Amino acid sequence: MADHNALPLVILAEKFASLPGIGMKSAQRLAYHVMSMETAAVEEFAQALIDAKKNVRSCSCCQNLTEREICPICDDSERDKSVICVVESPKDVTAFERTREYNGVYHVLHGLLSPMDGITPDKLRVKELLARIAQGAVEEVIMATNPTVEGDATAMYVANLLKPLGIKVTRLAFGLPVGGILEYADEITLFKALENRNDM
Amino acid sequence: MADHNALPLVILAEKFASLPGIGMKSAQRLAYHVMSMETAAVEEFAQALIDAKKNVRSCSCCQNLTEREICPICDDSERDKSVICVVESPKDVTAFERTREYNGVYHVLHGLLSPMDGITPDKLRVKELLARIAQGAVEEVIMATNPTVEGDATAMYVANLLKPLGIKVTRLAFGLPVGGILEYADEITLFKALENRNDM
């Protein structure tokens, strides 16, 4: 925005533009939209940003984002703790929960291996997964990373760590469109992929 | 998001989804992105929202958004105060300033007439325009609303108010693609439209 624009608006537009998928033009529109919102609504928005950052942490068990020490899934006595579904991100947990067909628990890696981008195994929550398995109750680990190069590499890496421990390691069936993004799969495709999982 | 998600994240995603042009899926992604930002950056974002809403007001002269009592354009002694370009919104001022060819001043209506949506003349900053003209120094008013039904109706309405006062009222030349949005016109088209403006 040119310098005839009010500085706080320019700053706000820049903040919006720093978010993924929002260009400068949209950011400007959003900043103008904020001006037309009620003061109370703007304050609630600001508070929601701060609350989410301050009050949401990783579950000490599965590493999914939660506001408690242990997330509701890990804390649910009805869930089968002997099966762990390993995913890249919290979005993927949401995708699986939508199928309403999975009754095990999760482990969120918070990323995929990508040595070119400096994402080595120590950057992922792999240690935490090994610690859970060391407790002994786990029978199967389902590798549910995206069917991409990084997703496959990560699944292979984790599988190679776990197999010597005598854990059954499976991979989602390639009912998923190869090269696609797990998060956008429809419920049935995702359920089929879960049902036809293979040993690896 | 399902109820296994942390509540502050659900609330934040809803806030993002309440903004124009952001769906629930994008809003969820943005909320997760905020989790990966530094705490200081999140606090700056929250502060930018509050500052923009608190410190930006309408210029008491042209009604454009500014952090001062009088905006830099109205306050600039080099600008020709005898020509007022009437626009729908602050975004349009930015578009004209990009042409670098206009040396008059602006008047921002903050909307267009749309009786179906309850936007009647009293909802626009028309009174403020009449008050400026009553001060006597204005020779020409350029109606620079979008070339749409609402834009044309608003231009006609304002023109009919001003012509009995002996003010020259012009309309942007229809070099603009009819039905288009002023904000997206390129500089040259907008400059041509300004240069070929017609009496109305």
CSV table of C-alpha atoms in Angstrom, one decimal:
chain,number,residue,atom,x,y,z
A,1,MET,CA,0.0,0.0,0.0
A,2,ALA,CA,1.2,3.5,-0.8
A,3,ASP,CA,2.3,5.9,1.9
A,4,HIS,CA,-1.0,7.8,1.8
A,5,ASN,CA,-2.4,4.8,3.6
A,6,ALA,CA,-2.6,4.7,7.4
A,7,LEU,CA,0.4,3.0,8.9
A,8,PRO,CA,-1.5,0.6,11.2
A,9,LEU,CA,-3.5,-0.6,8.2
A,10,VAL,CA,-0.3,-1.2,6.2
A,11,ILE,CA,1.2,-3.2,9.1
A,12,LEU,CA,-2.0,-5.3,9.5
A,13,ALA,CA,-2.0,-6.0,5.8
A,14,GLU,CA,1.6,-7.2,6.0
A,15,LYS,CA,0.7,-9.5,8.9
A,16,PHE,CA,-2.1,-11.1,6.8
A,17,ALA,CA,0.2,-11.3,3.8
A,18,SER,CA,2.8,-13.3,5.9
A,19,LEU,CA,0.2,-16.1,6.3
A,20,PRO,CA,0.4,-19.0,3.8
A,21,GLY,CA,-1.8,-18.6,0.8
A,22,ILE,CA,-2.7,-15.0,1.3
A,23,GLY,CA,-1.3,-12.5,-1.3
A,24,MET,CA,-0.8,-8.8,-0.8
A,25,LYS,CA,-4.1,-7.9,-2.5
A,26,SER,CA,-6.2,-10.3,-0.3
A,27,ALA,CA,-4.2,-9.1,2.7
A,28,GLN,CA,-5.2,-5.5,2.0
A,29,ARG,CA,-8.9,-6.5,1.6
A,30,LEU,CA,-8.7,-8.4,4.9
A,31,ALA,CA,-7.2,-5.4,6.6
A,32,TYR,CA,-10.0,-3.1,5.3
A,33,HIS,CA,-12.5,-5.8,6.4
A,34,VAL,CA,-11.1,-5.6,10.0
A,35,MET,CA,-11.8,-1.8,9.9
A,36,SER,CA,-15.5,-2.6,9.3
A,37,MET,CA,-15.7,-5.1,12.2
A,38,GLU,CA,-17.0,-4.2,15.6
A,39,THR,CA,-14.2,-3.3,18.1
A,40,ALA,CA,-15.3,-6.2,20.3
A,41,ALA,CA,-15.0,-8.7,17.4
A,42,VAL,CA,-11.5,-7.4,16.6
A,43,GLU,CA,-10.5,-7.8,20.2
A,44,GLU,CA,-11.9,-11.3,20.3
A,45,PHE,CA,-9.9,-12.2,17.2
A,46,ALA,CA,-6.7,-10.8,18.7
A,47,GLN,CA,-7.4,-12.8,21.9
A,48,ALA,CA,-8.1,-16.0,19.9
A,49,LEU,CA,-4.6,-15.7,18.3
A,50,ILE,CA,-2.9,-15.3,21.7
A,51,ASP,CA,-5.0,-18.0,23.4
A,52,ALA,CA,-4.3,-20.5,20.7
A,53,LYS,CA,-0.6,-19.9,20.8
A,54,LYS,CA,-0.5,-19.8,24.6
A,55,ASN,CA,-2.9,-22.5,25.6
A,56,VAL,CA,-2.3,-25.1,23.0
A,57,ARG,CA,0.6,-27.6,23.4
A,58,SER,CA,1.6,-31.0,22.2
A,59,CYS,CA,-0.1,-34.0,24.0
A,60,SER,CA,2.7,-35.5,26.1
A,61,CYS,CA,1.7,-38.9,24.7
A,62,CYS,CA,0.8,-38.7,21.0
A,63,GLN,CA,2.2,-35.1,20.3
A,64,ASN,CA,-1.1,-34.0,18.7
A,65,LEU,CA,-2.1,-30.4,19.6
A,66,THR,CA,-4.3,-30.1,22.7
A,67,GLU,CA,-5.0,-27.7,25.5
A,68,ARG,CA,-4.5,-30.5,28.1
A,69,GLU,CA,-1.5,-32.4,29.3
A,70,ILE,CA,-3.0,-35.6,27.6
A,71,CYS,CA,-5.3,-35.2,24.6
A,72,PRO,CA,-8.9,-36.5,24.7
A,73,ILE,CA,-8.0,-39.4,22.3
A,74,CYS,CA,-5.1,-40.7,24.4
A,75,ASP,CA,-7.2,-40.1,27.5
A,76,ASP,CA,-10.1,-42.1,26.1
A,77,SER,CA,-10.3,-45.6,27.8
A,78,GLU,CA,-12.4,-46.9,24.9
A,79,ARG,CA,-9.6,-46.4,22.3
A,80,ASP,CA,-7.4,-49.3,21.5
A,81,LYS,CA,-3.9,-48.4,22.8
A,82,SER,CA,-2.2,-51.3,21.1
A,83,VAL,CA,-2.5,-49.7,17.6
A,84,ILE,CA,-0.8,-46.5,16.8
A,85,CYS,CA,-1.5,-44.6,13.6
A,86,VAL,CA,1.6,-42.4,12.7
A,87,VAL,CA,0.7,-39.2,10.8
A,88,GLU,CA,2.6,-36.2,9.6
A,89,SER,CA,0.4,-33.4,11.2
A,90,PRO,CA,-2.6,-32.7,13.4
A,91,LYS,CA,-4.7,-32.1,10.2
A,92,ASP,CA,-4.3,-35.8,9.4
A,93,VAL,CA,-5.7,-36.8,12.8
A,94,THR,CA,-8.8,-34.8,11.9
A,95,ALA,CA,-9.0,-36.5,8.6
A,96,PHE,CA,-8.9,-40.0,10.2
A,97,GLU,CA,-11.4,-39.1,12.9
A,98,ARG,CA,-13.8,-38.1,10.1
A,99,THR,CA,-13.9,-41.7,8.9
A,100,ARG,CA,-15.3,-42.7,12.3
A,101,GLU,CA,-13.8,-46.2,11.6
A,102,TYR,CA,-10.5,-46.0,13.4
A,103,ASN,CA,-10.5,-46.9,17.1
A,104,GLY,CA,-6.7,-46.9,17.8
A,105,VAL,CA,-4.6,-44.0,18.8
A,106,TYR,CA,-2.3,-41.7,16.9
A,107,HIS,CA,1.3,-40.4,16.9
A,108,VAL,CA,1.9,-37.0,15.2
A,109,LEU,CA,5.4,-36.6,13.8
A,110,HIS,CA,5.0,-32.9,13.1
A,111,GLY,CA,6.7,-33.1,9.7
A,112,LEU,CA,8.2,-35.5,7.2
A,113,LEU,CA,11.9,-36.4,6.6
A,114,SER,CA,13.4,-34.0,4.0
A,115,PRO,CA,17.2,-33.9,4.3
A,116,MET,CA,17.3,-31.3,1.5
A,117,ASP,CA,15.3,-28.9,3.7
A,118,GLY,CA,17.3,-29.8,6.8
A,119,ILE,CA,14.5,-32.0,8.3
A,120,THR,CA,16.4,-34.9,9.7
A,121,PRO,CA,14.9,-37.6,12.1
A,122,ASP,CA,15.8,-35.6,15.2
A,123,LYS,CA,13.5,-32.7,14.0
A,124,LEU,CA,10.5,-35.1,14.1
A,125,ARG,CA,8.8,-36.6,17.1
A,126,VAL,CA,10.4,-40.1,16.5
A,127,LYS,CA,12.0,-40.3,20.0
A,128,GLU,CA,8.6,-39.9,21.6
A,129,LEU,CA,7.2,-42.7,19.4
A,130,LEU,CA,10.0,-45.0,20.5
A,131,ALA,CA,9.4,-44.1,24.1
A,132,ARG,CA,5.7,-45.1,23.8
A,133,ILE,CA,6.7,-48.4,22.2
A,134,ALA,CA,9.3,-49.1,24.9
A,135,GLN,CA,6.4,-49.2,27.4
A,136,GLY,CA,5.4,-52.5,25.7
A,137,ALA,CA,1.6,-52.4,25.1
A,138,VAL,CA,1.9,-51.6,21.3
A,139,GLU,CA,1.2,-54.4,18.8
A,140,GLU,CA,0.9,-52.6,15.5
A,141,VAL,CA,2.1,-49.3,14.1
A,142,ILE,CA,0.3,-48.0,11.0
A,143,MET,CA,2.4,-45.7,8.9
A,144,ALA,CA,-0.1,-43.2,7.6
A,145,THR,CA,2.1,-40.5,6.0
A,146,ASN,CA,1.2,-39.0,2.6
A,147,PRO,CA,2.0,-41.2,-0.4
A,148,THR,CA,4.7,-38.8,-1.6
A,149,VAL,CA,8.5,-39.2,-1.8
A,150,GLU,CA,8.9,-37.6,1.7
A,151,GLY,CA,6.0,-39.6,3.1
A,152,ASP,CA,7.3,-42.9,1.8
A,153,ALA,CA,10.8,-42.2,3.0
A,154,THR,CA,9.6,-41.3,6.5
A,155,ALA,CA,7.4,-44.5,6.6
A,156,MET,CA,10.4,-46.6,5.5
A,157,TYR,CA,12.7,-44.9,8.1
A,158,VAL,CA,10.3,-45.5,11.0
A,159,ALA,CA,9.4,-49.0,9.9
A,160,ASN,CA,13.1,-49.9,9.8
A,161,LEU,CA,13.5,-48.6,13.4
A,162,LEU,CA,10.5,-50.5,14.7
A,163,LYS,CA,10.7,-53.9,13.0
A,164,PRO,CA,13.8,-55.1,15.0
A,165,LEU,CA,11.7,-54.4,18.1
A,166,GLY,CA,9.2,-57.1,16.9
A,167,ILE,CA,6.4,-54.6,16.2
A,168,LYS,CA,4.1,-55.2,13.3
A,169,VAL,CA,4.4,-52.2,11.0
A,170,THR,CA,1.8,-51.6,8.3
A,171,ARG,CA,1.4,-49.0,5.6
A,172,LEU,CA,-1.9,-47.5,4.4
A,173,ALA,CA,-3.1,-49.2,1.2
A,174,PHE,CA,-2.5,-47.3,-2.0
A,175,GLY,CA,-6.1,-46.6,-2.5
A,176,LEU,CA,-4.9,-43.1,-2.0
A,177,PRO,CA,-4.1,-41.3,-5.3
A,178,VAL,CA,-0.3,-41.3,-5.5
A,179,GLY,CA,1.2,-37.8,-5.2
A,180,GLY,CA,-2.0,-36.6,-3.5
A,181,ILE,CA,-2.4,-34.9,-0.2
A,182,LEU,CA,-3.9,-37.1,2.6
A,183,GLU,CA,-5.9,-34.2,4.1
A,184,TYR,CA,-8.1,-33.9,1.0
A,185,ALA,CA,-9.0,-37.6,0.7
A,186,ASP,CA,-12.7,-38.3,1.1
A,187,GLU,CA,-13.9,-40.5,4.0
A,188,ILE,CA,-14.5,-43.7,1.9
A,189,THR,CA,-11.1,-43.6,0.2
A,190,LEU,CA,-9.4,-43.1,3.5
A,191,PHE,CA,-11.4,-45.9,5.1
A,192,LYS,CA,-10.5,-48.3,2.3
A,193,ALA,CA,-6.8,-47.3,2.6
A,194,LEU,CA,-7.0,-48.1,6.3
A,195,GLU,CA,-8.8,-51.4,5.7
A,196,ASN,CA,-6.4,-52.7,3.1
A,197,ARG,CA,-3.2,-51.7,4.9
A,198,ASN,CA,-0.2,-54.0,4.1
A,199,ASP,CA,2.8,-55.3,6.1
A,200,MET,CA,6.0,-53.4,5.3
B,1,MET,CA,-13.1,-29.3,13.4
B,2,ALA,CA,-14.2,-32.3,15.5
B,3,ASP,CA,-14.2,-32.1,19.3
B,4,HIS,CA,-10.9,-34.0,19.7
B,5,ASN,CA,-9.3,-30.7,18.5
B,6,ALA,CA,-8.1,-28.2,21.1
B,7,LEU,CA,-10.8,-25.6,21.7
B,8,PRO,CA,-8.6,-22.5,21.3
B,9,LEU,CA,-7.6,-23.8,17.9
B,10,VAL,CA,-11.3,-24.4,16.9
B,11,ILE,CA,-12.1,-20.8,18.0
B,12,LEU,CA,-9.1,-19.3,16.1
B,13,ALA,CA,-10.1,-21.3,13.0
B,14,GLU,CA,-13.7,-19.9,13.3
B,15,LYS,CA,-12.3,-16.4,13.5
B,16,PHE,CA,-10.3,-16.8,10.3
B,17,ALA,CA,-13.3,-18.4,8.6
B,18,SER,CA,-15.4,-15.3,9.5
B,19,LEU,CA,-13.2,-13.2,7.2
B,20,PRO,CA,-14.3,-12.7,3.6
B,21,GLY,CA,-12.9,-15.2,1.1
B,22,ILE,CA,-11.5,-17.7,3.7
B,23,GLY,CA,-13.3,-21.1,3.9
B,24,MET,CA,-13.2,-23.5,6.9
B,25,LYS,CA,-10.4,-25.6,5.3
B,26,SER,CA,-8.1,-22.6,4.8
B,27,ALA,CA,-9.1,-21.2,8.2
B,28,GLN,CA,-8.0,-24.5,9.8
B,29,ARG,CA,-4.7,-24.4,8.0
B,30,LEU,CA,-4.1,-20.8,9.1
B,31,ALA,CA,-4.9,-21.7,12.7
B,32,TYR,CA,-2.3,-24.5,12.5
B,33,HIS,CA,0.1,-22.1,10.9
B,34,VAL,CA,-0.3,-19.7,13.9
B,35,MET,CA,0.8,-22.6,16.2
B,36,SER,CA,4.1,-22.9,14.3
B,37,MET,CA,4.8,-19.1,14.5
B,38,GLU,CA,7.0,-17.6,17.3
B,39,THR,CA,5.0,-16.3,20.3
B,40,ALA,CA,6.3,-12.8,19.6
B,41,ALA,CA,5.1,-12.9,16.0
B,42,VAL,CA,1.6,-14.0,17.2
B,43,GLU,CA,1.5,-11.2,19.7
B,44,GLU,CA,2.5,-8.7,17.1
B,45,PHE,CA,-0.2,-10.0,14.8
B,46,ALA,CA,-2.8,-9.6,17.6
B,47,GLN,CA,-1.5,-6.1,18.4
B,48,ALA,CA,-1.7,-5.1,14.7
B,49,LEU,CA,-5.4,-6.1,14.7
B,50,ILE,CA,-6.1,-4.0,17.7
B,51,ASP,CA,-4.0,-1.0,16.6
B,52,ALA,CA,-5.6,-0.9,13.2
B,53,LYS,CA,-9.1,-0.9,14.7
B,54,LYS,CA,-8.2,1.6,17.4
B,55,ASN,CA,-5.9,4.1,15.7
B,56,VAL,CA,-7.4,4.3,12.2
B,57,ARG,CA,-10.4,6.6,11.7
B,58,SER,CA,-12.1,8.4,8.8
B,59,CYS,CA,-10.4,11.6,7.7
B,60,SER,CA,-12.8,14.4,8.8
B,61,CYS,CA,-12.6,15.9,5.3
B,62,CYS,CA,-12.5,13.1,2.7
B,63,GLN,CA,-13.6,10.2,4.9
B,64,ASN,CA,-10.6,8.0,3.7
B,65,LEU,CA,-9.1,5.9,6.4
B,66,THR,CA,-6.2,7.5,8.2
B,67,GLU,CA,-4.5,7.6,11.6
B,68,ARG,CA,-4.7,11.4,11.8
B,69,GLU,CA,-7.6,13.9,12.0
B,70,ILE,CA,-6.9,15.0,8.4
B,71,CYS,CA,-5.4,12.5,6.0
B,72,PRO,CA,-2.1,13.2,4.2
B,73,ILE,CA,-3.9,13.9,0.8
B,74,CYS,CA,-6.3,16.5,2.2
B,75,ASP,CA,-3.4,18.0,4.2
B,76,ASP,CA,-1.2,18.3,1.1
B,77,SER,CA,-1.0,21.9,0.0
B,78,GLU,CA,0.1,20.8,-3.5
B,79,ARG,CA,-3.1,19.0,-4.2
B,80,ASP,CA,-5.9,20.7,-6.1
B,81,LYS,CA,-8.8,21.1,-3.7
B,82,SER,CA,-11.1,22.3,-6.5
B,83,VAL,CA,-11.5,18.8,-7.9
B,84,ILE,CA,-13.0,16.0,-5.8
B,85,CYS,CA,-12.9,12.4,-7.1
B,86,VAL,CA,-15.8,10.5,-5.4
B,87,VAL,CA,-15.1,6.8,-4.8
B,88,GLU,CA,-16.7,3.8,-3.1
B,89,SER,CA,-13.9,2.8,-0.8
B,90,PRO,CA,-10.4,3.4,0.4
B,91,LYS,CA,-9.1,0.7,-2.0
B,92,ASP,CA,-10.1,2.9,-4.9
B,93,VAL,CA,-8.1,5.8,-3.6
B,94,THR,CA,-5.1,3.5,-3.6
B,95,ALA,CA,-5.9,2.5,-7.2
B,96,PHE,CA,-6.0,6.2,-8.3
B,97,GLU,CA,-2.8,7.1,-6.4
B,98,ARG,CA,-1.0,4.3,-8.4
B,99,THR,CA,-1.8,6.2,-11.7
B,100,ARG,CA,0.4,9.1,-10.3
B,101,GLU,CA,-1.7,11.3,-12.7
B,102,TYR,CA,-4.4,12.7,-10.5
B,103,ASN,CA,-3.6,15.8,-8.4
B,104,GLY,CA,-7.1,16.5,-7.0
B,105,VAL,CA,-8.5,15.2,-3.8
B,106,TYR,CA,-11.0,12.4,-3.0
B,107,HIS,CA,-14.2,11.7,-1.2
B,108,VAL,CA,-14.8,8.2,0.0
B,109,LEU,CA,-18.5,7.2,0.2
B,110,HIS,CA,-17.9,3.9,2.1
B,111,GLY,CA,-20.3,2.0,0.0
B,112,LEU,CA,-22.7,2.2,-3.0
B,113,LEU,CA,-26.5,2.7,-3.0
B,114,SER,CA,-28.2,-0.6,-2.9
B,115,PRO,CA,-31.8,-0.2,-1.5
B,116,MET,CA,-32.3,-4.0,-1.7
B,117,ASP,CA,-29.6,-4.5,0.9
B,118,GLY,CA,-30.8,-1.5,2.9
B,119,ILE,CA,-28.0,0.8,1.8
B,120,THR,CA,-29.8,4.1,1.4
B,121,PRO,CA,-28.1,7.5,0.9
B,122,ASP,CA,-28.0,8.2,4.6
B,123,LYS,CA,-25.8,5.1,5.1
B,124,LEU,CA,-23.1,6.7,2.7
B,125,ARG,CA,-20.9,9.7,3.4
B,126,VAL,CA,-23.0,11.9,1.1
B,127,LYS,CA,-23.8,14.6,3.8
B,128,GLU,CA,-20.1,15.0,4.3
B,129,LEU,CA,-19.6,15.6,0.6
B,130,LEU,CA,-22.3,18.2,0.5
B,131,ALA,CA,-20.7,19.9,3.5
B,132,ARG,CA,-17.4,20.1,1.7
B,133,ILE,CA,-19.1,21.6,-1.4
B,134,ALA,CA,-21.0,24.1,0.7
B,135,GLN,CA,-17.6,25.6,1.6
B,136,GLY,CA,-17.5,26.9,-1.9
B,137,ALA,CA,-14.0,26.1,-3.3
B,138,VAL,CA,-15.1,23.0,-5.3
B,139,GLU,CA,-15.4,23.4,-9.1
B,140,GLU,CA,-15.6,19.8,-10.3
B,141,VAL,CA,-16.7,16.5,-8.9
B,142,ILE,CA,-15.6,13.3,-10.7
B,143,MET,CA,-17.9,10.4,-10.0
B,144,ALA,CA,-15.5,7.4,-9.9
B,145,THR,CA,-17.7,4.6,-8.7
B,146,ASN,CA,-17.5,1.2,-10.3
B,147,PRO,CA,-19.2,0.8,-13.7
B,148,THR,CA,-21.8,-1.5,-12.2
B,149,VAL,CA,-25.6,-1.1,-11.6
B,150,GLU,CA,-25.0,0.1,-8.0
B,151,GLY,CA,-22.0,2.3,-9.1
B,152,ASP,CA,-24.0,4.0,-11.9
B,153,ALA,CA,-27.0,4.5,-9.6
B,154,THR,CA,-24.9,6.1,-6.9
B,155,ALA,CA,-23.1,8.3,-9.5
B,156,MET,CA,-26.5,9.4,-10.9
B,157,TYR,CA,-27.9,10.1,-7.4
B,158,VAL,CA,-24.9,12.2,-6.3
B,159,ALA,CA,-24.9,14.0,-9.7
B,160,ASN,CA,-28.5,15.0,-9.4
B,161,LEU,CA,-27.8,16.4,-5.9
B,162,LEU,CA,-24.8,18.4,-7.1
B,163,LYS,CA,-25.9,19.8,-10.4
B,164,PRO,CA,-28.5,22.3,-9.0
B,165,LEU,CA,-25.6,23.7,-6.9
B,166,GLY,CA,-23.8,24.7,-10.2
B,167,ILE,CA,-21.0,22.2,-9.7
B,168,LYS,CA,-19.6,20.5,-12.8
B,169,VAL,CA,-20.1,16.8,-12.3
B,170,THR,CA,-18.2,14.3,-14.5
B,171,ARG,CA,-18.1,10.5,-14.8
B,172,LEU,CA,-15.1,8.4,-15.5
B,173,ALA,CA,-14.9,7.4,-19.2
B,174,PHE,CA,-16.1,3.9,-19.9
B,175,GLY,CA,-12.6,2.8,-20.9
B,176,LEU,CA,-13.2,0.6,-17.9
B,177,PRO,CA,-14.5,-2.8,-18.8
B,178,VAL,CA,-18.2,-2.6,-18.0
B,179,GLY,CA,-19.2,-4.9,-15.1
B,180,GLY,CA,-15.6,-4.9,-13.9
B,181,ILE,CA,-14.1,-4.0,-10.5
B,182,LEU,CA,-12.3,-0.7,-10.4
B,183,GLU,CA,-9.7,-1.9,-8.0
B,184,TYR,CA,-8.3,-4.4,-10.5
B,185,ALA,CA,-7.9,-2.0,-13.4
B,186,ASP,CA,-4.4,-1.4,-14.6
B,187,GLU,CA,-2.8,2.0,-14.3
B,188,ILE,CA,-3.1,3.0,-18.0
B,189,THR,CA,-6.8,2.0,-18.3
B,190,LEU,CA,-7.5,3.9,-15.2
B,191,PHE,CA,-5.6,7.0,-16.4
B,192,LYS,CA,-7.4,6.9,-19.8
B,193,ALA,CA,-10.7,6.6,-17.9
B,194,LEU,CA,-9.8,9.7,-15.9
B,195,GLU,CA,-8.6,11.7,-18.9
B,196,ASN,CA,-11.7,11.0,-21.0
B,197,ARG,CA,-14.2,11.7,-18.3
B,198,ASN,CA,-17.6,13.1,-19.6
B,199,ASP,CA,-20.1,15.6,-18.4
B,200,MET,CA,-23.2,14.0,-16.8
